[in-house]
Amino acid sequence: MASRQSLACYTLALLFAAAAVSAQLSTDFYDETCPDALDVIESAVRAAVSKESRMGASLLRLHFHDCFVNGCDGSVLLDDAPGFSGEKTAQPNKNSLRGFEVIDDIKAQLEDACEKTVSCADILAVAARDSVVALGGPTWDVELGRRDGTTASLDDANNDLPAPTLDLADLIKAFSKKGLSATDMIALSGGHTIGQARCVNFRGRLYNETTSLDASLASSLKPRCPSATGNGDDNTSPLDPSTSYVFDNFYYKNLLRNKGLLHSDQQLFSGGSADAQTKAYASDMAGFFDDFRDAMVKMGGIGVVTGSGGQVRVNCRKAN
């Protein structure tokens, strides 16, 4: 009996501890310490997206790539430093991640407004939301209070970020490792309704999966993505060729017509367990938006450091 009571007390203690950590993230975290923070971020993001529509997808991707490697701690923004190789040169990020200068600009404005207050990790989370909204997508309340990490890991970035060559089972597994369900994975994949992919990431699908790729799309892609490795590797094509700069549900509509640019995209409609949800999103944009916003909040809580942990970096590119 005593052992059962001890186990129950221990379990309750863990639950209360988890709740306490979660409670440290709040939507009004900066209301007193930096009341203009969200306005500053929104204004800068809208200006950046207005200047270059593609930037919206780039800022959304920065948040995703940050959270999937050692949690949402702003580590993706760190330059290499003595003692570690950062995430920027990892295979999924090299010559691919963009938007660092936009984050630098936002951080500089926030340091002027309220010194050493708003973390780089929180800037990424809010900028991702504001980018989606700027391109016509849903809004959500971003939970805030993340602290910044002081180190980064090249190896973790190479290992933890889902590759564009993954099959459905491996996609589900990769997201599950981060506490995200298959439903979350399919909804978050809808972020590909905006943005571009490099030729090197879809060449295999273009030339080796001809029976599962729409022929007209394949023909339009080949001039920008030749079959020879190293030839046009960094040339880009839209992940959603229908409405490249509008956050909508055409990504899923495209999958129903075998127009997924990446192998991992088309896996969401390939005769497997993801088909029903993908088909539902293709006909119900509101349903997709609801699930996307829920999944973004959930992803934004991966491995966060709060309270006295970490730091608020003055320069997002280096530890204080």
PDB file of C-alpha atoms in Angstrom:
ATOM      1  CA  MET A   1       0.000   0.000   0.000  1.00  0.00           C
ATOM      2  CA  ALA A   2       2.785   2.398   0.971  1.00  0.00           C
ATOM      3  CA  SER A   3       4.561   1.783  -2.315  1.00  0.00           C
ATOM      4  CA  ARG A   4       1.367   2.528  -4.237  1.00  0.00           C
ATOM      5  CA  GLN A   5       0.904   5.784  -2.327  1.00  0.00           C
ATOM      6  CA  SER A   6       4.522   6.729  -2.977  1.00  0.00           C
ATOM      7  CA  LEU A   7       4.101   6.007  -6.669  1.00  0.00           C
ATOM      8  CA  ALA A   8       0.922   8.076  -6.780  1.00  0.00           C
ATOM      9  CA  CYS A   9       2.614  10.996  -5.015  1.00  0.00           C
ATOM     10  CA  TYR A  10       5.592  10.767  -7.345  1.00  0.00           C
ATOM     11  CA  THR A  11       3.316  10.746 -10.403  1.00  0.00           C
ATOM     12  CA  LEU A  12       1.398  13.769  -9.102  1.00  0.00           C
ATOM     13  CA  ALA A  13       4.661  15.571  -8.449  1.00  0.00           C
ATOM     14  CA  LEU A  14       5.752  14.979 -12.031  1.00  0.00           C
ATOM     15  CA  LEU A  15       2.421  16.227 -13.350  1.00  0.00           C
ATOM     16  CA  PHE A  16       2.571  19.373 -11.222  1.00  0.00           C
ATOM     17  CA  ALA A  17       6.171  19.977 -12.293  1.00  0.00           C
ATOM     18  CA  ALA A  18       5.220  19.621 -15.961  1.00  0.00           C
ATOM     19  CA  ALA A  19       2.258  21.941 -15.460  1.00  0.00           C
ATOM     20  CA  ALA A  20       4.480  24.511 -13.760  1.00  0.00           C
ATOM     21  CA  VAL A  21       6.920  24.533 -16.669  1.00  0.00           C
ATOM     22  CA  SER A  22       4.068  24.808 -19.174  1.00  0.00           C
ATOM     23  CA  ALA A  23       2.497  27.599 -17.145  1.00  0.00           C
ATOM     24  CA  GLN A  24       5.657  29.656 -17.544  1.00  0.00           C
ATOM     25  CA  LEU A  25       4.744  30.119 -21.205  1.00  0.00           C
ATOM     26  CA  SER A  26       1.894  32.584 -21.524  1.00  0.00           C
ATOM     27  CA  THR A  27       0.324  34.680 -24.235  1.00  0.00           C
ATOM     28  CA  ASP A  28       0.737  37.866 -22.168  1.00  0.00           C
ATOM     29  CA  PHE A  29       4.342  37.267 -21.119  1.00  0.00           C
ATOM     30  CA  TYR A  30       5.611  40.646 -22.398  1.00  0.00           C
ATOM     31  CA  ASP A  31       2.566  42.761 -21.583  1.00  0.00           C
ATOM     32  CA  GLU A  32       4.361  44.518 -18.722  1.00  0.00           C
ATOM     33  CA  THR A  33       8.041  44.206 -19.671  1.00  0.00           C
ATOM     34  CA  CYS A  34       7.814  44.991 -23.397  1.00  0.00           C
ATOM     35  CA  PRO A  35       4.238  45.935 -24.337  1.00  0.00           C
ATOM     36  CA  ASP A  36       5.096  46.871 -27.935  1.00  0.00           C
ATOM     37  CA  ALA A  37       6.997  43.646 -28.668  1.00  0.00           C
ATOM     38  CA  LEU A  38       4.316  41.931 -30.746  1.00  0.00           C
ATOM     39  CA  ASP A  39       3.591  45.086 -32.722  1.00  0.00           C
ATOM     40  CA  VAL A  40       7.285  45.518 -33.537  1.00  0.00           C
ATOM     41  CA  ILE A  41       7.554  41.927 -34.783  1.00  0.00           C
ATOM     42  CA  GLU A  42       4.346  42.095 -36.811  1.00  0.00           C
ATOM     43  CA  SER A  43       5.325  45.350 -38.487  1.00  0.00           C
ATOM     44  CA  ALA A  44       8.780  44.039 -39.423  1.00  0.00           C
ATOM     45  CA  VAL A  45       7.405  40.749 -40.756  1.00  0.00           C
ATOM     46  CA  ARG A  46       4.744  42.458 -42.853  1.00  0.00           C
ATOM     47  CA  ALA A  47       7.375  44.765 -44.330  1.00  0.00           C
ATOM     48  CA  ALA A  48       9.685  41.847 -45.118  1.00  0.00           C
ATOM     49  CA  VAL A  49       6.906  39.770 -46.709  1.00  0.00           C
ATOM     50  CA  SER A  50       5.650  42.778 -48.664  1.00  0.00           C
ATOM     51  CA  LYS A  51       9.160  43.236 -50.037  1.00  0.00           C
ATOM     52  CA  GLU A  52       9.567  39.539 -50.862  1.00  0.00           C
ATOM     53  CA  SER A  53       6.607  37.172 -50.602  1.00  0.00           C
ATOM     54  CA  ARG A  54       8.889  34.144 -50.250  1.00  0.00           C
ATOM     55  CA  MET A  55      10.177  35.499 -46.944  1.00  0.00           C
ATOM     56  CA  GLY A  56       6.960  34.401 -45.220  1.00  0.00           C
ATOM     57  CA  ALA A  57       7.755  30.751 -45.868  1.00  0.00           C
ATOM     58  CA  SER A  58      11.382  31.279 -44.878  1.00  0.00           C
ATOM     59  CA  LEU A  59      10.454  32.687 -41.468  1.00  0.00           C
ATOM     60  CA  LEU A  60       7.951  29.899 -40.849  1.00  0.00           C
ATOM     61  CA  ARG A  61      10.628  27.358 -41.726  1.00  0.00           C
ATOM     62  CA  LEU A  62      13.147  28.948 -39.351  1.00  0.00           C
ATOM     63  CA  HIS A  63      10.799  28.318 -36.416  1.00  0.00           C
ATOM     64  CA  PHE A  64      10.205  24.708 -37.490  1.00  0.00           C
ATOM     65  CA  HIS A  65      13.923  23.997 -37.912  1.00  0.00           C
ATOM     66  CA  ASP A  66      14.640  25.627 -34.572  1.00  0.00           C
ATOM     67  CA  CYS A  67      12.096  23.594 -32.612  1.00  0.00           C
ATOM     68  CA  PHE A  68      13.049  20.243 -34.121  1.00  0.00           C
ATOM     69  CA  VAL A  69      16.673  20.549 -32.992  1.00  0.00           C
ATOM     70  CA  ASN A  70      17.108  20.682 -29.212  1.00  0.00           C
ATOM     71  CA  GLY A  71      13.771  22.421 -28.751  1.00  0.00           C
ATOM     72  CA  CYS A  72      12.541  25.944 -29.479  1.00  0.00           C
ATOM     73  CA  ASP A  73      15.585  27.772 -28.111  1.00  0.00           C
ATOM     74  CA  GLY A  74      16.749  29.979 -30.975  1.00  0.00           C
ATOM     75  CA  SER A  75      19.767  27.735 -31.557  1.00  0.00           C
ATOM     76  CA  VAL A  76      19.194  27.702 -35.325  1.00  0.00           C
ATOM     77  CA  LEU A  77      20.225  31.371 -35.362  1.00  0.00           C
ATOM     78  CA  LEU A  78      23.645  30.818 -33.770  1.00  0.00           C
ATOM     79  CA  ASP A  79      26.753  31.182 -35.911  1.00  0.00           C
ATOM     80  CA  ASP A  80      29.584  28.692 -35.456  1.00  0.00           C
ATOM     81  CA  ALA A  81      31.636  29.420 -32.348  1.00  0.00           C
ATOM     82  CA  PRO A  82      34.589  27.907 -30.477  1.00  0.00           C
ATOM     83  CA  GLY A  83      33.291  24.691 -28.951  1.00  0.00           C
ATOM     84  CA  PHE A  84      30.528  23.890 -31.430  1.00  0.00           C
ATOM     85  CA  SER A  85      29.522  23.847 -35.062  1.00  0.00           C
ATOM     86  CA  GLY A  86      26.136  25.489 -35.459  1.00  0.00           C
ATOM     87  CA  GLU A  87      23.039  24.261 -37.264  1.00  0.00           C
ATOM     88  CA  LYS A  88      23.233  26.644 -40.214  1.00  0.00           C
ATOM     89  CA  THR A  89      25.660  24.435 -42.153  1.00  0.00           C
ATOM     90  CA  ALA A  90      23.796  21.169 -41.514  1.00  0.00           C
ATOM     91  CA  GLN A  91      22.727  19.387 -44.685  1.00  0.00           C
ATOM     92  CA  PRO A  92      19.013  20.336 -44.396  1.00  0.00           C
ATOM     93  CA  ASN A  93      19.911  23.999 -43.740  1.00  0.00           C
ATOM     94  CA  LYS A  94      22.977  24.814 -45.838  1.00  0.00           C
ATOM     95  CA  ASN A  95      22.202  27.087 -48.793  1.00  0.00           C
ATOM     96  CA  SER A  96      18.576  26.729 -47.776  1.00  0.00           C
ATOM     97  CA  LEU A  97      17.578  28.527 -44.571  1.00  0.00           C
ATOM     98  CA  ARG A  98      16.832  32.203 -45.066  1.00  0.00           C
ATOM     99  CA  GLY A  99      15.538  35.172 -43.107  1.00  0.00           C
ATOM    100  CA  PHE A 100      18.362  35.629 -40.630  1.00  0.00           C
ATOM    101  CA  GLU A 101      18.712  39.318 -41.490  1.00  0.00           C
ATOM    102  CA  VAL A 102      15.001  39.883 -40.852  1.00  0.00           C
ATOM    103  CA  ILE A 103      15.374  38.357 -37.379  1.00  0.00           C
ATOM    104  CA  ASP A 104      18.481  40.497 -36.786  1.00  0.00           C
ATOM    105  CA  ASP A 105      16.491  43.609 -37.653  1.00  0.00           C
ATOM    106  CA  ILE A 106      13.611  42.654 -35.358  1.00  0.00           C
ATOM    107  CA  LYS A 107      16.012  41.898 -32.519  1.00  0.00           C
ATOM    108  CA  ALA A 108      17.757  45.252 -32.926  1.00  0.00           C
ATOM    109  CA  GLN A 109      14.429  47.084 -32.753  1.00  0.00           C
ATOM    110  CA  LEU A 110      13.396  45.155 -29.648  1.00  0.00           C
ATOM    111  CA  GLU A 111      16.715  45.816 -27.930  1.00  0.00           C
ATOM    112  CA  ASP A 112      16.120  49.524 -28.486  1.00  0.00           C
ATOM    113  CA  ALA A 113      12.589  49.267 -27.126  1.00  0.00           C
ATOM    114  CA  CYS A 114      13.262  46.988 -24.147  1.00  0.00           C
ATOM    115  CA  GLU A 115      16.803  45.813 -23.603  1.00  0.00           C
ATOM    116  CA  LYS A 116      17.526  42.127 -22.861  1.00  0.00           C
ATOM    117  CA  THR A 117      13.844  41.260 -22.598  1.00  0.00           C
ATOM    118  CA  VAL A 118      12.502  39.454 -25.675  1.00  0.00           C
ATOM    119  CA  SER A 119      14.218  36.177 -26.535  1.00  0.00           C
ATOM    120  CA  CYS A 120      15.277  35.194 -30.040  1.00  0.00           C
ATOM    121  CA  ALA A 121      13.280  31.970 -29.663  1.00  0.00           C
ATOM    122  CA  ASP A 122      10.112  33.969 -29.008  1.00  0.00           C
ATOM    123  CA  ILE A 123      10.843  36.231 -31.968  1.00  0.00           C
ATOM    124  CA  LEU A 124      10.961  33.140 -34.208  1.00  0.00           C
ATOM    125  CA  ALA A 125       7.650  31.851 -32.830  1.00  0.00           C
ATOM    126  CA  VAL A 126       5.832  35.155 -33.328  1.00  0.00           C
ATOM    127  CA  ALA A 127       7.422  35.827 -36.721  1.00  0.00           C
ATOM    128  CA  ALA A 128       6.238  32.412 -37.927  1.00  0.00           C
ATOM    129  CA  ARG A 129       2.662  33.216 -36.923  1.00  0.00           C
ATOM    130  CA  ASP A 130       2.780  36.695 -38.446  1.00  0.00           C
ATOM    131  CA  SER A 131       4.221  35.303 -41.691  1.00  0.00           C
ATOM    132  CA  VAL A 132       1.335  32.869 -42.055  1.00  0.00           C
ATOM    133  CA  VAL A 133      -1.185  35.640 -41.382  1.00  0.00           C
ATOM    134  CA  ALA A 134       0.529  37.989 -43.849  1.00  0.00           C
ATOM    135  CA  LEU A 135       0.023  35.392 -46.585  1.00  0.00           C
ATOM    136  CA  GLY A 136      -3.652  34.833 -45.821  1.00  0.00           C
ATOM    137  CA  GLY A 137      -3.416  32.019 -43.314  1.00  0.00           C
ATOM    138  CA  PRO A 138      -4.877  31.560 -39.824  1.00  0.00           C
ATOM    139  CA  THR A 139      -3.785  33.374 -36.698  1.00  0.00           C
ATOM    140  CA  TRP A 140      -3.278  31.948 -33.222  1.00  0.00           C
ATOM    141  CA  ASP A 141      -2.199  33.086 -29.783  1.00  0.00           C
ATOM    142  CA  VAL A 142       1.535  32.454 -29.451  1.00  0.00           C
ATOM    143  CA  GLU A 143       2.604  31.309 -26.004  1.00  0.00           C
ATOM    144  CA  LEU A 144       5.710  33.234 -24.929  1.00  0.00           C
ATOM    145  CA  GLY A 145       8.446  33.128 -22.342  1.00  0.00           C
ATOM    146  CA  ARG A 146      11.040  30.915 -24.041  1.00  0.00           C
ATOM    147  CA  ARG A 147      14.667  31.454 -23.131  1.00  0.00           C
ATOM    148  CA  ASP A 148      17.513  31.198 -25.633  1.00  0.00           C
ATOM    149  CA  GLY A 149      20.049  28.394 -25.720  1.00  0.00           C
ATOM    150  CA  THR A 150      23.759  29.094 -25.680  1.00  0.00           C
ATOM    151  CA  THR A 151      24.910  26.296 -27.965  1.00  0.00           C
ATOM    152  CA  ALA A 152      23.872  24.454 -31.128  1.00  0.00           C
ATOM    153  CA  SER A 153      24.511  21.061 -32.669  1.00  0.00           C
ATOM    154  CA  LEU A 154      25.394  20.344 -36.277  1.00  0.00           C
ATOM    155  CA  ASP A 155      24.953  16.600 -35.704  1.00  0.00           C
ATOM    156  CA  ASP A 156      21.500  16.966 -34.146  1.00  0.00           C
ATOM    157  CA  ALA A 157      20.365  19.137 -37.044  1.00  0.00           C
ATOM    158  CA  ASN A 158      21.573  16.525 -39.521  1.00  0.00           C
ATOM    159  CA  ASN A 159      19.818  13.735 -37.626  1.00  0.00           C
ATOM    160  CA  ASP A 160      16.582  15.260 -36.286  1.00  0.00           C
ATOM    161  CA  LEU A 161      15.203  17.302 -39.185  1.00  0.00           C
ATOM    162  CA  PRO A 162      12.894  15.172 -41.363  1.00  0.00           C
ATOM    163  CA  ALA A 163      14.420  14.541 -44.785  1.00  0.00           C
ATOM    164  CA  PRO A 164      12.446  15.132 -48.013  1.00  0.00           C
ATOM    165  CA  THR A 165      13.100  11.497 -48.960  1.00  0.00           C
ATOM    166  CA  LEU A 166      11.286   9.972 -45.964  1.00  0.00           C
ATOM    167  CA  ASP A 167       8.417   7.530 -46.376  1.00  0.00           C
ATOM    168  CA  LEU A 168       5.204   7.973 -44.393  1.00  0.00           C
ATOM    169  CA  ALA A 169       6.155   5.623 -41.550  1.00  0.00           C
ATOM    170  CA  ASP A 170       9.455   7.440 -41.020  1.00  0.00           C
ATOM    171  CA  LEU A 171       7.741  10.839 -41.133  1.00  0.00           C
ATOM    172  CA  ILE A 172       5.331   9.733 -38.419  1.00  0.00           C
ATOM    173  CA  LYS A 173       8.261   8.400 -36.378  1.00  0.00           C
ATOM    174  CA  ALA A 174      10.308  11.600 -36.756  1.00  0.00           C
ATOM    175  CA  PHE A 175       7.437  13.764 -35.522  1.00  0.00           C
ATOM    176  CA  SER A 176       6.533  11.313 -32.764  1.00  0.00           C
ATOM    177  CA  LYS A 177      10.046  11.688 -31.336  1.00  0.00           C
ATOM    178  CA  LYS A 178       9.211  15.360 -30.804  1.00  0.00           C
ATOM    179  CA  GLY A 179       5.880  14.633 -29.136  1.00  0.00           C
ATOM    180  CA  LEU A 180       3.841  15.370 -32.246  1.00  0.00           C
ATOM    181  CA  SER A 181       1.137  13.032 -33.542  1.00  0.00           C
ATOM    182  CA  ALA A 182       0.528  11.839 -37.094  1.00  0.00           C
ATOM    183  CA  THR A 183      -2.343  14.339 -37.227  1.00  0.00           C
ATOM    184  CA  ASP A 184       0.067  17.116 -36.216  1.00  0.00           C
ATOM    185  CA  MET A 185       2.539  15.982 -38.864  1.00  0.00           C
ATOM    186  CA  ILE A 186      -0.019  16.067 -41.680  1.00  0.00           C
ATOM    187  CA  ALA A 187      -1.290  19.482 -40.569  1.00  0.00           C
ATOM    188  CA  LEU A 188       2.187  20.986 -40.186  1.00  0.00           C
ATOM    189  CA  SER A 189       3.163  19.652 -43.601  1.00  0.00           C
ATOM    190  CA  GLY A 190       0.545  22.067 -44.924  1.00  0.00           C
ATOM    191  CA  GLY A 191       3.110  24.786 -44.332  1.00  0.00           C
ATOM    192  CA  HIS A 192       4.401  23.672 -47.717  1.00  0.00           C
ATOM    193  CA  THR A 193       1.494  25.520 -49.282  1.00  0.00           C
ATOM    194  CA  ILE A 194       4.009  28.384 -49.365  1.00  0.00           C
ATOM    195  CA  GLY A 195       7.721  28.372 -50.096  1.00  0.00           C
ATOM    196  CA  GLN A 196      10.216  26.775 -52.428  1.00  0.00           C
ATOM    197  CA  ALA A 197      12.337  23.626 -52.553  1.00  0.00           C
ATOM    198  CA  ARG A 198      15.803  23.179 -54.044  1.00  0.00           C
ATOM    199  CA  CYS A 199      16.306  20.921 -57.057  1.00  0.00           C
ATOM    200  CA  VAL A 200      18.659  18.708 -55.063  1.00  0.00           C
ATOM    201  CA  ASN A 201      15.724  17.815 -52.805  1.00  0.00           C
ATOM    202  CA  PHE A 202      13.282  16.784 -55.529  1.00  0.00           C
ATOM    203  CA  ARG A 203      15.566  15.502 -58.309  1.00  0.00           C
ATOM    204  CA  GLY A 204      15.069  11.904 -57.176  1.00  0.00           C
ATOM    205  CA  ARG A 205      11.294  12.255 -57.305  1.00  0.00           C
ATOM    206  CA  LEU A 206      11.471  13.955 -60.683  1.00  0.00           C
ATOM    207  CA  TYR A 207      13.570  11.309 -62.416  1.00  0.00           C
ATOM    208  CA  ASN A 208      13.020   8.151 -60.357  1.00  0.00           C
ATOM    209  CA  GLU A 209       9.313   8.344 -59.484  1.00  0.00           C
ATOM    210  CA  THR A 210       7.859   9.114 -62.888  1.00  0.00           C
ATOM    211  CA  THR A 211       4.811   6.901 -62.377  1.00  0.00           C
ATOM    212  CA  SER A 212       3.713   8.783 -59.238  1.00  0.00           C
ATOM    213  CA  LEU A 213       4.427  12.334 -60.375  1.00  0.00           C
ATOM    214  CA  ASP A 214       2.043  14.287 -62.577  1.00  0.00           C
ATOM    215  CA  ALA A 215       3.522  14.291 -66.084  1.00  0.00           C
ATOM    216  CA  SER A 216       2.785  17.955 -66.823  1.00  0.00           C
ATOM    217  CA  LEU A 217       4.415  19.040 -63.573  1.00  0.00           C
ATOM    218  CA  ALA A 218       7.445  16.864 -64.303  1.00  0.00           C
ATOM    219  CA  SER A 219       7.849  18.427 -67.750  1.00  0.00           C
ATOM    220  CA  SER A 220       7.721  21.929 -66.299  1.00  0.00           C
ATOM    221  CA  LEU A 221      10.307  21.111 -63.637  1.00  0.00           C
ATOM    222  CA  LYS A 222      12.989  19.424 -65.744  1.00  0.00           C
ATOM    223  CA  PRO A 223      14.423  22.573 -67.385  1.00  0.00           C
ATOM    224  CA  ARG A 224      15.236  24.006 -63.938  1.00  0.00           C
ATOM    225  CA  CYS A 225      16.330  20.691 -62.443  1.00  0.00           C
ATOM    226  CA  PRO A 226      18.512  18.635 -64.807  1.00  0.00           C
ATOM    227  CA  SER A 227      19.153  14.987 -64.001  1.00  0.00           C
ATOM    228  CA  ALA A 228      22.903  15.383 -63.488  1.00  0.00           C
ATOM    229  CA  THR A 229      23.914  15.817 -59.845  1.00  0.00           C
ATOM    230  CA  GLY A 230      25.534  19.183 -59.235  1.00  0.00           C
ATOM    231  CA  ASN A 231      23.786  20.784 -62.187  1.00  0.00           C
ATOM    232  CA  GLY A 232      21.211  23.282 -60.923  1.00  0.00           C
ATOM    233  CA  ASP A 233      21.165  21.881 -57.377  1.00  0.00           C
ATOM    234  CA  ASP A 234      20.195  25.220 -55.859  1.00  0.00           C
ATOM    235  CA  ASN A 235      17.529  26.122 -58.419  1.00  0.00           C
ATOM    236  CA  THR A 236      14.175  26.320 -56.681  1.00  0.00           C
ATOM    237  CA  SER A 237      10.573  25.491 -57.547  1.00  0.00           C
ATOM    238  CA  PRO A 238       7.360  26.175 -55.602  1.00  0.00           C
ATOM    239  CA  LEU A 239       6.190  23.511 -53.190  1.00  0.00           C
ATOM    240  CA  ASP A 240       2.673  24.533 -54.190  1.00  0.00           C
ATOM    241  CA  PRO A 241       2.687  25.419 -57.895  1.00  0.00           C
ATOM    242  CA  SER A 242      -0.955  26.536 -57.793  1.00  0.00           C
ATOM    243  CA  THR A 243      -0.858  29.386 -55.245  1.00  0.00           C
ATOM    244  CA  SER A 244       2.792  29.741 -54.257  1.00  0.00           C
ATOM    245  CA  TYR A 245       2.418  32.807 -52.073  1.00  0.00           C
ATOM    246  CA  VAL A 246      -0.990  32.243 -50.532  1.00  0.00           C
ATOM    247  CA  PHE A 247      -1.448  30.238 -47.357  1.00  0.00           C
ATOM    248  CA  ASP A 248      -4.371  27.995 -48.296  1.00  0.00           C
ATOM    249  CA  ASN A 249      -5.181  24.301 -48.751  1.00  0.00           C
ATOM    250  CA  PHE A 250      -3.979  23.919 -52.334  1.00  0.00           C
ATOM    251  CA  TYR A 251      -1.002  21.921 -51.072  1.00  0.00           C
ATOM    252  CA  TYR A 252      -3.414  19.100 -50.258  1.00  0.00           C
ATOM    253  CA  LYS A 253      -5.419  19.564 -53.463  1.00  0.00           C
ATOM    254  CA  ASN A 254      -2.146  19.130 -55.360  1.00  0.00           C
ATOM    255  CA  LEU A 255      -1.372  15.883 -53.548  1.00  0.00           C
ATOM    256  CA  LEU A 256      -4.672  14.407 -54.736  1.00  0.00           C
ATOM    257  CA  ARG A 257      -3.421  15.025 -58.304  1.00  0.00           C
ATOM    258  CA  ASN A 258       0.072  13.585 -57.694  1.00  0.00           C
ATOM    259  CA  LYS A 259       1.600  17.052 -57.702  1.00  0.00           C
ATOM    260  CA  GLY A 260       3.561  16.791 -54.470  1.00  0.00           C
ATOM    261  CA  LEU A 261       6.996  18.246 -55.215  1.00  0.00           C
ATOM    262  CA  LEU A 262       8.905  16.268 -52.590  1.00  0.00           C
ATOM    263  CA  HIS A 263       8.745  12.522 -52.044  1.00  0.00           C
ATOM    264  CA  SER A 264       7.784  13.214 -48.415  1.00  0.00           C
ATOM    265  CA  ASP A 265       4.925  15.448 -49.598  1.00  0.00           C
ATOM    266  CA  GLN A 266       3.339  12.835 -51.844  1.00  0.00           C
ATOM    267  CA  GLN A 267       3.601  10.277 -49.040  1.00  0.00           C
ATOM    268  CA  LEU A 268       0.622  12.026 -47.439  1.00  0.00           C
ATOM    269  CA  PHE A 269      -1.541  10.731 -50.282  1.00  0.00           C
ATOM    270  CA  SER A 270      -0.098   7.470 -51.473  1.00  0.00           C
ATOM    271  CA  GLY A 271      -2.511   4.775 -50.358  1.00  0.00           C
ATOM    272  CA  GLY A 272      -1.513   4.944 -46.698  1.00  0.00           C
ATOM    273  CA  SER A 273      -2.911   6.016 -43.339  1.00  0.00           C
ATOM    274  CA  ALA A 274      -2.571   9.733 -44.122  1.00  0.00           C
ATOM    275  CA  ASP A 275      -4.895   9.650 -47.148  1.00  0.00           C
ATOM    276  CA  ALA A 276      -8.155  10.353 -45.336  1.00  0.00           C
ATOM    277  CA  GLN A 277      -6.842  13.394 -43.462  1.00  0.00           C
ATOM    278  CA  THR A 278      -5.148  14.767 -46.581  1.00  0.00           C
ATOM    279  CA  LYS A 279      -8.359  14.360 -48.571  1.00  0.00           C
ATOM    280  CA  ALA A 280     -10.335  16.075 -45.803  1.00  0.00           C
ATOM    281  CA  TYR A 281      -8.001  19.084 -45.768  1.00  0.00           C
ATOM    282  CA  ALA A 282      -8.232  19.346 -49.570  1.00  0.00           C
ATOM    283  CA  SER A 283     -11.967  19.975 -49.273  1.00  0.00           C
ATOM    284  CA  ASP A 284     -12.068  21.764 -45.903  1.00  0.00           C
ATOM    285  CA  MET A 285      -9.639  24.660 -45.566  1.00  0.00           C
ATOM    286  CA  ALA A 286     -11.174  25.763 -42.251  1.00  0.00           C
ATOM    287  CA  GLY A 287     -10.535  22.305 -40.816  1.00  0.00           C
ATOM    288  CA  PHE A 288      -6.927  22.461 -41.990  1.00  0.00           C
ATOM    289  CA  PHE A 289      -6.485  25.916 -40.472  1.00  0.00           C
ATOM    290  CA  ASP A 290      -7.862  24.726 -37.119  1.00  0.00           C
ATOM    291  CA  ASP A 291      -5.518  21.749 -36.966  1.00  0.00           C
ATOM    292  CA  PHE A 292      -2.551  23.763 -38.240  1.00  0.00           C
ATOM    293  CA  ARG A 293      -2.870  26.430 -35.539  1.00  0.00           C
ATOM    294  CA  ASP A 294      -3.205  23.757 -32.831  1.00  0.00           C
ATOM    295  CA  ALA A 295      -0.158  21.912 -34.133  1.00  0.00           C
ATOM    296  CA  MET A 296       1.889  25.121 -34.306  1.00  0.00           C
ATOM    297  CA  VAL A 297       1.171  25.887 -30.650  1.00  0.00           C
ATOM    298  CA  LYS A 298       2.112  22.322 -29.754  1.00  0.00           C
ATOM    299  CA  MET A 299       5.319  22.450 -31.795  1.00  0.00           C
ATOM    300  CA  GLY A 300       6.198  25.797 -30.232  1.00  0.00           C
ATOM    301  CA  GLY A 301       6.375  24.105 -26.836  1.00  0.00           C
ATOM    302  CA  ILE A 302       8.951  21.463 -27.773  1.00  0.00           C
ATOM    303  CA  GLY A 303      11.834  21.412 -25.298  1.00  0.00           C
ATOM    304  CA  VAL A 304      11.393  25.016 -24.189  1.00  0.00           C
ATOM    305  CA  VAL A 305      13.612  26.467 -21.493  1.00  0.00           C
ATOM    306  CA  THR A 306      11.867  29.001 -19.255  1.00  0.00           C
ATOM    307  CA  GLY A 307      12.354  30.926 -16.031  1.00  0.00           C
ATOM    308  CA  SER A 308      15.988  31.112 -14.962  1.00  0.00           C
ATOM    309  CA  GLY A 309      17.199  28.681 -17.617  1.00  0.00           C
ATOM    310  CA  GLY A 310      19.059  29.760 -20.725  1.00  0.00           C
ATOM    311  CA  GLN A 311      19.391  33.472 -21.435  1.00  0.00           C
ATOM    312  CA  VAL A 312      17.932  36.286 -23.503  1.00  0.00           C
ATOM    313  CA  ARG A 313      20.551  36.774 -26.195  1.00  0.00           C
ATOM    314  CA  VAL A 314      21.315  40.373 -27.098  1.00  0.00           C
ATOM    315  CA  ASN A 315      22.562  39.245 -30.515  1.00  0.00           C
ATOM    316  CA  CYS A 316      20.649  36.278 -31.924  1.00  0.00           C
ATOM    317  CA  ARG A 317      23.772  35.065 -33.712  1.00  0.00           C
ATOM    318  CA  LYS A 318      25.861  34.520 -30.578  1.00  0.00           C
ATOM    319  CA  ALA A 319      25.556  33.784 -26.872  1.00  0.00           C
ATOM    320  CA  ASN A 320      25.935  36.706 -24.494  1.00  0.00           C
TER     321      ASN A 320
END
